[in-house]
Coordinates of C-alpha atoms in Angstrom, one line a residue:
Chain A
M1 CA 124.1 129.2 113.9
Q2 CA 127.9 128.1 113.4
L3 CA 127.5 124.5 112.3
P4 CA 130.3 122.0 112.8
D5 CA 132.7 120.7 110.4
A6 CA 131.1 117.0 108.9
E7 CA 134.2 116.3 107.8
A8 CA 136.1 116.7 111.1
L9 CA 133.3 114.9 112.4
C10 CA 133.4 111.8 110.2
A11 CA 137.2 111.5 110.9
D12 CA 136.3 111.5 114.6
L13 CA 133.5 108.7 114.2
A14 CA 136.0 106.6 112.0
R15 CA 138.4 106.8 115.1
Q16 CA 135.9 105.7 117.3
L17 CA 135.0 103.0 115.6
R18 CA 138.5 101.2 114.8
A19 CA 138.3 99.6 118.1
H20 CA 135.3 98.3 117.4
V21 CA 134.9 96.6 113.9
T22 CA 136.1 92.9 112.7
P23 CA 136.6 92.1 109.3
E24 CA 133.0 90.1 110.2
T25 CA 131.2 93.7 110.8
G26 CA 128.4 94.7 108.1
M27 CA 127.7 98.3 107.9
V28 CA 124.3 100.0 106.7
G29 CA 123.4 103.3 105.5
I30 CA 120.4 105.0 105.4
H31 CA 119.4 107.2 102.7
T32 CA 120.7 109.4 101.2
G33 CA 122.8 111.2 104.2
G34 CA 123.2 108.4 106.2
A35 CA 124.7 106.4 103.2
W36 CA 127.1 109.0 102.0
L37 CA 128.7 108.8 105.8
A38 CA 128.7 105.0 105.5
E39 CA 130.4 105.6 102.6
R40 CA 133.6 107.3 103.8
L41 CA 133.4 105.2 107.3
H42 CA 133.2 101.9 105.5
R43 CA 136.6 103.1 103.3
A44 CA 138.2 104.5 106.5
L45 CA 137.8 101.5 108.4
A46 CA 138.5 99.0 105.3
L47 CA 135.7 96.8 106.0
A48 CA 136.0 93.7 104.0
L49 CA 132.1 93.5 103.7
P50 CA 130.4 95.5 101.1
L51 CA 128.3 98.3 102.1
G52 CA 124.7 98.2 102.7
T53 CA 122.3 100.8 101.8
L54 CA 118.4 101.3 102.9
D55 CA 115.8 103.4 101.6
I56 CA 113.5 103.3 104.7
S57 CA 110.3 104.4 102.4
F58 CA 108.5 101.2 102.4
Y59 CA 108.6 101.3 106.6
R60 CA 107.8 104.9 107.4
D61 CA 105.1 105.2 110.1
D62 CA 104.3 108.5 108.5
Y63 CA 103.1 106.5 104.9
R64 CA 99.2 106.7 105.9
T65 CA 99.1 110.6 106.1
T66 CA 101.6 112.0 103.9
G67 CA 101.9 108.7 101.3
L68 CA 104.7 107.2 99.0
H69 CA 107.6 109.2 98.7
K70 CA 108.4 110.7 95.4
S71 CA 112.2 108.9 94.8
V72 CA 112.1 105.3 96.3
R73 CA 115.3 103.9 95.7
A74 CA 115.8 100.5 96.5
S75 CA 117.3 98.9 99.6
R76 CA 120.5 96.5 98.7
I77 CA 122.2 94.8 101.4
P78 CA 124.7 92.9 99.9
F79 CA 125.9 90.2 102.6
D80 CA 123.6 87.6 105.0
V81 CA 122.5 89.9 107.8
G82 CA 121.9 86.6 109.7
G83 CA 123.8 86.1 113.2
R84 CA 126.4 89.4 112.3
H85 CA 126.9 92.4 114.3
L86 CA 125.8 95.6 112.0
L87 CA 127.0 99.1 112.2
L88 CA 123.5 101.4 111.2
V89 CA 124.5 104.5 110.0
D90 CA 122.8 108.0 109.8
D91 CA 123.6 111.3 109.5
V92 CA 121.3 113.4 111.7
L93 CA 119.5 111.7 114.4
Y94 CA 116.8 113.4 115.8
T95 CA 112.9 111.8 117.0
G96 CA 114.3 108.4 116.2
R97 CA 111.3 107.2 113.9
T98 CA 113.8 106.7 110.7
V99 CA 115.9 104.3 112.9
R100 CA 112.9 102.1 113.9
A101 CA 112.1 101.8 110.2
A102 CA 115.4 100.9 109.2
M103 CA 115.3 98.5 112.1
N104 CA 112.3 96.9 111.0
E105 CA 113.3 96.5 107.6
L106 CA 116.8 95.0 108.5
F107 CA 115.0 92.2 110.4
D108 CA 113.4 91.5 107.2
Y109 CA 116.7 90.7 106.0
G110 CA 117.5 88.2 109.0
R111 CA 118.0 88.0 112.6
P112 CA 121.2 90.1 113.1
E113 CA 123.5 89.5 116.0
S114 CA 123.6 93.1 117.3
I115 CA 123.3 96.9 115.5
R116 CA 125.0 99.5 116.9
L117 CA 123.9 103.0 116.2
V118 CA 126.3 105.4 114.5
A119 CA 125.2 109.1 113.7
L120 CA 127.1 111.9 112.8
V121 CA 125.3 114.7 115.1
D122 CA 122.6 113.6 118.0
R123 CA 119.9 116.5 117.8
G124 CA 118.2 115.4 120.7
E125 CA 114.4 115.5 121.1
R126 CA 114.1 111.8 120.5
E127 CA 110.1 110.4 120.4
L128 CA 111.3 106.8 120.9
P129 CA 113.5 105.0 123.0
I130 CA 116.7 105.1 120.7
C131 CA 119.8 105.7 122.0
P132 CA 123.1 106.2 119.7
Q133 CA 126.5 104.0 120.4
F134 CA 128.6 106.4 118.4
V135 CA 127.8 110.0 118.0
G136 CA 130.3 112.8 116.2
T137 CA 128.8 115.7 118.3
A138 CA 125.4 116.4 120.3
L139 CA 123.8 119.7 118.6
G140 CA 120.4 121.5 119.9
V141 CA 118.9 122.8 116.6
P142 CA 115.7 125.0 116.4
G143 CA 112.5 122.8 116.2
G144 CA 110.9 122.8 112.8
S145 CA 113.9 123.5 111.3
M146 CA 115.8 120.5 109.3
L147 CA 119.7 119.4 109.7
R148 CA 121.0 117.7 107.2
L149 CA 123.9 116.5 105.8
G150 CA 125.3 117.3 101.7
R151 CA 127.9 116.7 99.2
D152 CA 129.4 118.2 97.3
A153 CA 130.5 117.3 93.6
G154 CA 134.2 116.8 95.0
G155 CA 132.8 114.4 97.9
R156 CA 133.1 116.9 100.8
L157 CA 130.3 116.0 103.4
A158 CA 128.9 119.3 105.2
L159 CA 126.1 120.2 107.2
R160 CA 123.2 122.7 106.6
L161 CA 120.2 124.0 108.0
D162 CA 117.4 124.6 106.1
A163 CA 114.3 126.6 107.6
Chain B
M1 CA 86.9 117.0 91.4
S2 CA 89.7 117.2 88.4
A3 CA 88.5 117.1 84.8
N4 CA 90.7 113.3 85.0
P5 CA 88.7 111.5 87.0
Q6 CA 92.1 109.4 88.2
L7 CA 93.3 112.5 90.1
D8 CA 92.6 114.4 92.9
A9 CA 92.1 118.0 93.7
N10 CA 95.7 117.9 94.3
G11 CA 96.7 116.1 90.9
A12 CA 97.8 113.4 93.1
L13 CA 96.7 109.2 91.7
A14 CA 93.4 108.6 93.6
H15 CA 92.2 105.3 91.0
L16 CA 94.2 103.9 88.2
L17 CA 91.5 103.4 85.5
T18 CA 93.2 104.0 82.3
L19 CA 96.6 105.3 80.5
E20 CA 95.3 107.2 78.5
G21 CA 95.4 111.0 79.4
L22 CA 98.0 110.0 82.5
P23 CA 100.8 112.5 83.1
R24 CA 104.2 111.6 82.3
A25 CA 105.6 112.2 85.6
I26 CA 103.0 109.7 87.6
I27 CA 103.8 107.1 85.3
L28 CA 107.6 107.1 86.1
H29 CA 106.9 107.6 89.5
I30 CA 105.1 104.0 88.9
L31 CA 107.9 102.7 87.2
D32 CA 110.6 103.7 89.2
T33 CA 108.8 102.9 93.1
A34 CA 108.1 99.4 90.7
A35 CA 112.0 98.9 90.3
S36 CA 112.4 99.1 94.3
F37 CA 109.9 96.6 95.1
V38 CA 112.1 93.8 92.6
S39 CA 114.6 93.6 95.0
V40 CA 111.8 92.9 98.1
A41 CA 111.2 89.5 96.4
E42 CA 115.1 88.4 96.8
R43 CA 115.1 88.8 100.7
E44 CA 114.4 86.4 103.4
V45 CA 111.1 88.4 104.1
K46 CA 109.4 89.2 100.9
K47 CA 106.8 91.9 102.4
V48 CA 106.8 95.4 103.3
P49 CA 104.6 96.9 106.4
L50 CA 103.2 99.3 103.9
L51 CA 99.4 98.4 103.7
R52 CA 98.9 96.8 107.1
G53 CA 95.3 97.2 108.0
I54 CA 94.1 97.8 104.8
S55 CA 91.5 95.6 102.6
V56 CA 92.0 95.0 99.4
F57 CA 89.3 93.5 97.6
N58 CA 89.5 91.4 94.0
L59 CA 86.5 91.9 92.0
F60 CA 86.7 89.6 89.1
F61 CA 83.8 89.4 86.7
E62 CA 85.3 88.1 84.3
S63 CA 87.7 84.8 85.4
S64 CA 91.2 85.6 85.2
T65 CA 94.4 83.6 86.5
R66 CA 97.6 85.2 86.3
T67 CA 96.0 89.0 86.7
R68 CA 94.1 88.0 89.9
T69 CA 97.5 86.0 91.2
T70 CA 99.7 88.7 90.8
F71 CA 97.5 91.2 92.4
E72 CA 96.9 88.7 95.0
I73 CA 100.8 88.4 95.9
A74 CA 101.3 92.3 95.1
A75 CA 98.5 92.8 98.0
K76 CA 100.0 90.0 100.5
R77 CA 103.7 91.9 99.8
L78 CA 102.7 95.0 100.7
S79 CA 100.7 93.6 104.1
A80 CA 97.0 94.1 103.0
D81 CA 94.1 91.8 103.7
V82 CA 93.2 90.6 100.4
I83 CA 89.4 89.2 99.4
N84 CA 88.9 87.1 96.4
L85 CA 85.5 87.6 95.0
N86 CA 84.9 85.5 91.7
I87 CA 81.2 87.3 91.3
G88 CA 80.4 85.6 88.2
T89 CA 79.9 82.6 90.1
S90 CA 78.2 85.0 93.4
S91 CA 75.9 87.7 94.0
T92 CA 75.3 89.3 90.8
S93 CA 74.3 85.7 89.2
K94 CA 71.5 85.7 91.9
G95 CA 70.5 89.3 90.3
E96 CA 72.6 92.1 92.7
S97 CA 73.7 94.8 90.5
L98 CA 77.3 95.9 90.4
L99 CA 77.2 99.0 92.5
D100 CA 75.0 97.2 95.1
T101 CA 77.7 94.8 95.1
V102 CA 80.1 97.5 95.9
D103 CA 78.1 99.2 98.5
N104 CA 78.2 95.8 100.5
L105 CA 81.4 95.3 100.3
S106 CA 81.7 99.2 101.4
A107 CA 80.1 98.5 104.4
M108 CA 82.4 95.2 105.0
Q109 CA 85.5 98.6 105.4
A110 CA 87.0 97.8 101.5
D111 CA 89.8 100.3 101.1
M112 CA 90.7 99.3 97.9
F113 CA 89.0 97.4 94.7
V114 CA 90.8 96.0 91.8
V115 CA 88.3 95.2 89.1
R116 CA 88.2 92.7 86.0
H117 CA 84.7 93.1 84.3
A118 CA 83.5 92.1 80.3
Q119 CA 81.9 95.9 80.1
S120 CA 84.2 98.6 79.1
G121 CA 83.6 101.6 82.1
A122 CA 82.9 99.2 84.3
A123 CA 86.0 100.1 86.7
H124 CA 85.3 103.9 86.2
L125 CA 81.6 103.4 87.3
I126 CA 82.7 102.0 90.2
A127 CA 85.1 104.7 91.1
R128 CA 82.6 107.3 90.7
H129 CA 80.4 105.7 93.2
A130 CA 83.5 104.8 95.7
G131 CA 83.7 106.6 98.9
A132 CA 86.6 109.3 99.3
H133 CA 89.3 107.2 101.1
Q134 CA 88.3 104.2 98.4
H135 CA 90.8 103.4 95.3
V136 CA 89.7 101.3 92.5
I137 CA 92.3 99.7 89.9
N138 CA 91.0 98.5 86.6
A139 CA 92.1 95.3 85.9
G140 CA 90.6 94.8 82.6
D141 CA 87.3 96.4 81.5
G142 CA 85.9 94.9 77.9
R143 CA 88.1 96.0 74.7
H144 CA 89.1 99.6 76.9
A145 CA 91.9 99.5 79.2
H146 CA 94.3 97.1 81.3
P147 CA 96.8 99.7 83.0
T148 CA 98.6 98.0 85.1
Q149 CA 99.3 95.4 82.2
G150 CA 100.2 98.7 80.0
L151 CA 102.7 99.5 82.9
L152 CA 103.7 96.0 83.2
D153 CA 104.9 96.1 79.8
A154 CA 106.4 99.3 80.1
Y155 CA 108.3 98.5 82.6
T156 CA 109.9 95.2 81.0
I157 CA 110.7 97.3 77.4
R158 CA 112.6 100.1 79.8
H159 CA 113.8 97.6 81.9
Y160 CA 115.9 95.9 78.7
K161 CA 115.7 98.7 76.3
K162 CA 116.3 101.5 79.0
D163 CA 115.4 104.4 76.8
F164 CA 112.1 104.7 75.2
T165 CA 113.2 107.7 72.6
A166 CA 114.4 105.4 69.8
L167 CA 112.6 103.1 69.7
S168 CA 110.9 101.1 67.5
V169 CA 107.8 98.7 68.8
A170 CA 105.5 96.5 67.4
I171 CA 102.1 95.0 68.2
V172 CA 101.0 92.3 66.6
G173 CA 97.7 90.1 66.3
D174 CA 94.4 90.7 67.7
I175 CA 94.5 94.5 68.3
L176 CA 90.4 95.0 67.9
H177 CA 89.7 93.2 71.3
S178 CA 92.8 93.7 73.0
R179 CA 92.5 96.3 75.8
V180 CA 96.0 95.2 76.5
A181 CA 97.0 96.7 73.1
R182 CA 95.1 99.7 73.9
S183 CA 97.2 100.5 77.5
L184 CA 100.4 99.7 75.9
V185 CA 100.0 102.3 73.1
H186 CA 99.1 104.9 75.5
A187 CA 101.9 104.2 77.9
L188 CA 103.9 104.0 74.8
N189 CA 103.1 107.3 73.7
I190 CA 103.3 109.1 77.0
L191 CA 106.7 107.8 77.7
G192 CA 107.9 109.4 74.0
T193 CA 108.4 106.2 71.7
P194 CA 109.1 107.4 68.5
D195 CA 107.9 104.3 66.3
V196 CA 104.7 102.2 67.5
R197 CA 103.4 100.0 65.0
V198 CA 100.2 97.7 65.1
V199 CA 100.3 94.4 63.0
G200 CA 97.5 92.3 62.3
P201 CA 94.5 91.6 59.6
Q202 CA 92.1 94.4 58.9
T203 CA 89.3 92.5 60.3
L204 CA 91.2 92.1 63.9
L205 CA 92.4 96.1 63.7
P206 CA 89.7 98.6 64.9
A207 CA 88.4 101.2 63.0
G208 CA 90.3 104.5 62.8
V209 CA 93.3 102.8 64.9
E210 CA 95.6 105.1 63.5
S211 CA 94.2 107.7 65.7
L212 CA 96.1 106.2 68.6
G213 CA 99.3 107.5 67.2
V214 CA 100.5 104.3 65.6
R215 CA 101.6 103.0 62.2
V216 CA 99.5 100.2 60.5
F217 CA 100.6 97.4 59.3
H218 CA 99.2 94.1 57.1
D219 CA 101.9 92.7 56.3
M220 CA 103.9 90.8 59.8
R221 CA 107.2 90.8 57.5
K222 CA 107.3 94.8 56.8
G223 CA 105.9 95.2 60.5
L224 CA 108.6 93.7 62.3
A225 CA 111.3 94.7 60.0
G226 CA 114.0 97.0 62.2
A227 CA 111.5 96.4 65.3
D228 CA 113.5 96.8 68.9
V229 CA 110.3 95.3 70.9
V230 CA 107.8 92.8 69.5
V231 CA 104.7 92.3 71.7
M232 CA 102.7 89.3 70.1
L233 CA 99.0 89.4 71.7
R234 CA 96.6 86.4 71.7
L235 CA 93.8 85.4 69.7
Q236 CA 91.0 86.1 71.9
N237 CA 88.6 83.7 70.6
E238 CA 85.9 84.1 73.3
R239 CA 85.2 87.4 72.2
M240 CA 84.6 87.1 68.6
R241 CA 81.5 87.7 67.2
G242 CA 81.2 85.6 63.9
P243 CA 83.9 84.7 61.6
L244 CA 86.4 87.3 61.6
L245 CA 89.4 84.8 60.8
P246 CA 89.7 81.6 58.7
S247 CA 91.3 79.1 60.8
A248 CA 94.1 79.4 63.3
Q249 CA 96.3 77.6 61.0
E250 CA 95.9 80.2 58.5
F251 CA 96.6 83.2 61.2
N252 CA 99.6 81.2 62.1
K253 CA 100.9 81.4 58.8
Y254 CA 100.6 84.9 58.1
Y255 CA 100.6 86.2 61.8
G256 CA 102.4 83.8 64.3
L257 CA 105.6 84.9 65.1
T258 CA 108.0 82.2 63.9
P259 CA 111.7 82.3 64.1
D260 CA 112.1 82.8 60.7
K261 CA 109.5 86.1 60.9
L262 CA 111.5 87.4 64.2
A263 CA 114.6 87.4 62.4
L264 CA 113.6 90.2 60.2
A265 CA 113.5 92.4 63.6
R266 CA 116.4 93.6 65.2
P267 CA 119.0 91.2 66.1
D268 CA 118.7 92.2 70.0
A269 CA 114.6 92.7 70.0
I270 CA 112.9 91.4 72.8
V271 CA 109.6 90.0 72.4
M272 CA 106.9 89.9 74.7
H273 CA 103.3 88.8 75.4
P274 CA 100.8 89.1 78.3
G275 CA 99.3 85.7 78.4
P276 CA 98.1 83.2 78.5
M277 CA 99.7 82.2 75.1
N278 CA 98.0 80.1 72.3
R279 CA 101.3 78.3 71.0
G280 CA 101.4 77.3 67.7
V281 CA 98.8 80.4 67.2
E282 CA 100.3 83.6 67.9
I283 CA 103.3 82.3 68.4
D284 CA 106.1 79.2 68.1
S285 CA 107.2 77.4 71.2
A286 CA 110.9 78.2 69.1
V287 CA 110.4 81.7 70.2
A288 CA 108.0 81.5 72.8
D289 CA 110.9 79.7 74.8
G290 CA 113.4 81.3 72.7
A291 CA 116.8 83.5 74.0
Q292 CA 115.2 86.9 72.8
S293 CA 111.7 85.7 74.9
V294 CA 110.9 88.3 78.1
I295 CA 107.4 86.4 79.2
L296 CA 108.5 85.2 82.3
P297 CA 110.5 88.5 83.4
Q298 CA 107.0 90.1 82.4
V299 CA 105.2 87.9 84.8
T300 CA 107.5 88.8 87.8
F301 CA 108.0 92.3 86.7
G302 CA 103.6 92.6 87.0
I303 CA 104.0 91.7 90.4
A304 CA 106.4 94.5 91.3
V305 CA 104.2 97.1 89.3
R306 CA 101.1 96.4 90.9
M307 CA 102.4 96.6 94.5
A308 CA 103.6 100.3 93.2
V309 CA 100.6 101.5 92.0
M310 CA 99.0 99.9 95.3
S311 CA 101.3 101.4 97.5
I312 CA 100.7 105.0 95.9
L313 CA 97.1 104.5 95.5
G314 CA 97.2 103.7 99.2
G315 CA 98.9 106.5 100.6
S316 CA 96.7 109.1 99.0

């Protein structure tokens, strides 16, 4: 199937976000694809605060059945979360479980004033009551396949579908 | 059951009993995971929810403050329920056998046992006896093994020295009674450390120690020459049967780490000690409190390493 151009979606997201950020806005990307996308949006919007990244492995709801992830990276939020408006960035929004885990983790850093969700692609089929505020595009993808964001050596973003 | 009693049928870690024979990939997974747990301690909420609903029983048949406390903190930071039993003062003194104690705790829905025992092999015995969903961590058995200490030592060395493949590590003192030394030697060998030395008097070195893949020195000055890492061990008076040493003063003179002996190691060498320290015996205060000492960071890293071990076991 023809996948949309991730670079074009990223540029469109930056346009959507521009009117909604201030120098105080904090941005947090979810490892791995969300962090790549957040890096690009953070630069495009010239945000003042350094970018935060989350690895949600310690908050996953399937830990007891699938165990700990093989490669866990440290989460890093280099600004004070308490009282701040946050943009939470992920590449592909699907069941909503990753976002729930990310929100649980964010609250262990402090109590944000608000969290708005940014996703490059919304593939629907939510299993939790979670709704994004900023979306590059909505895209139906066959169940069981994995849609993810990749980044090549030159830093170019591209979507790919794994069976 | 696989040949290694620590691994399940899929080769995943089911118990942590000894570092001997553990695949390198598992050790690296533990060290990498621990690195992610270090930053958890810097947040407003120093907990993650991984082990919610899991009961961890600390079974200490031998007294220990630091190890028991760091296991307790690690389990609590993973949101586990922690129950501490000092068995030395409890049922076994009323005649209950080790496995009867374990059966009773299993009936209380224990998911994980952290075991310290004066007898080598006690944790292995409990692991063989444990149910399919129970996990056992050896927190020190006799002279045999103390795997989480070996891992936290390896973590500390990697933190400061990055790479094991060009390192000289000298382990000094009472090797004979030291499960810490054995576990560290296994870790260093598995991680590819080319030069591991043990330094001590003949009476405090186990027979055939060379078979562990170490170089043996009786002269501390030679043993420390050019070392990147100096690990001092505590003189374990409580485990000594009969006179192995003339006196603590005599030991200090030949094997105590003083600033002038440390000067023989590399200028950027780090000094480690598993604690508790006997100041003025195996280590001088000027060294223990000096710029090259990483003894207190070892304690902090120990919590992260124990969190990593528990979180890997709890999800297997």
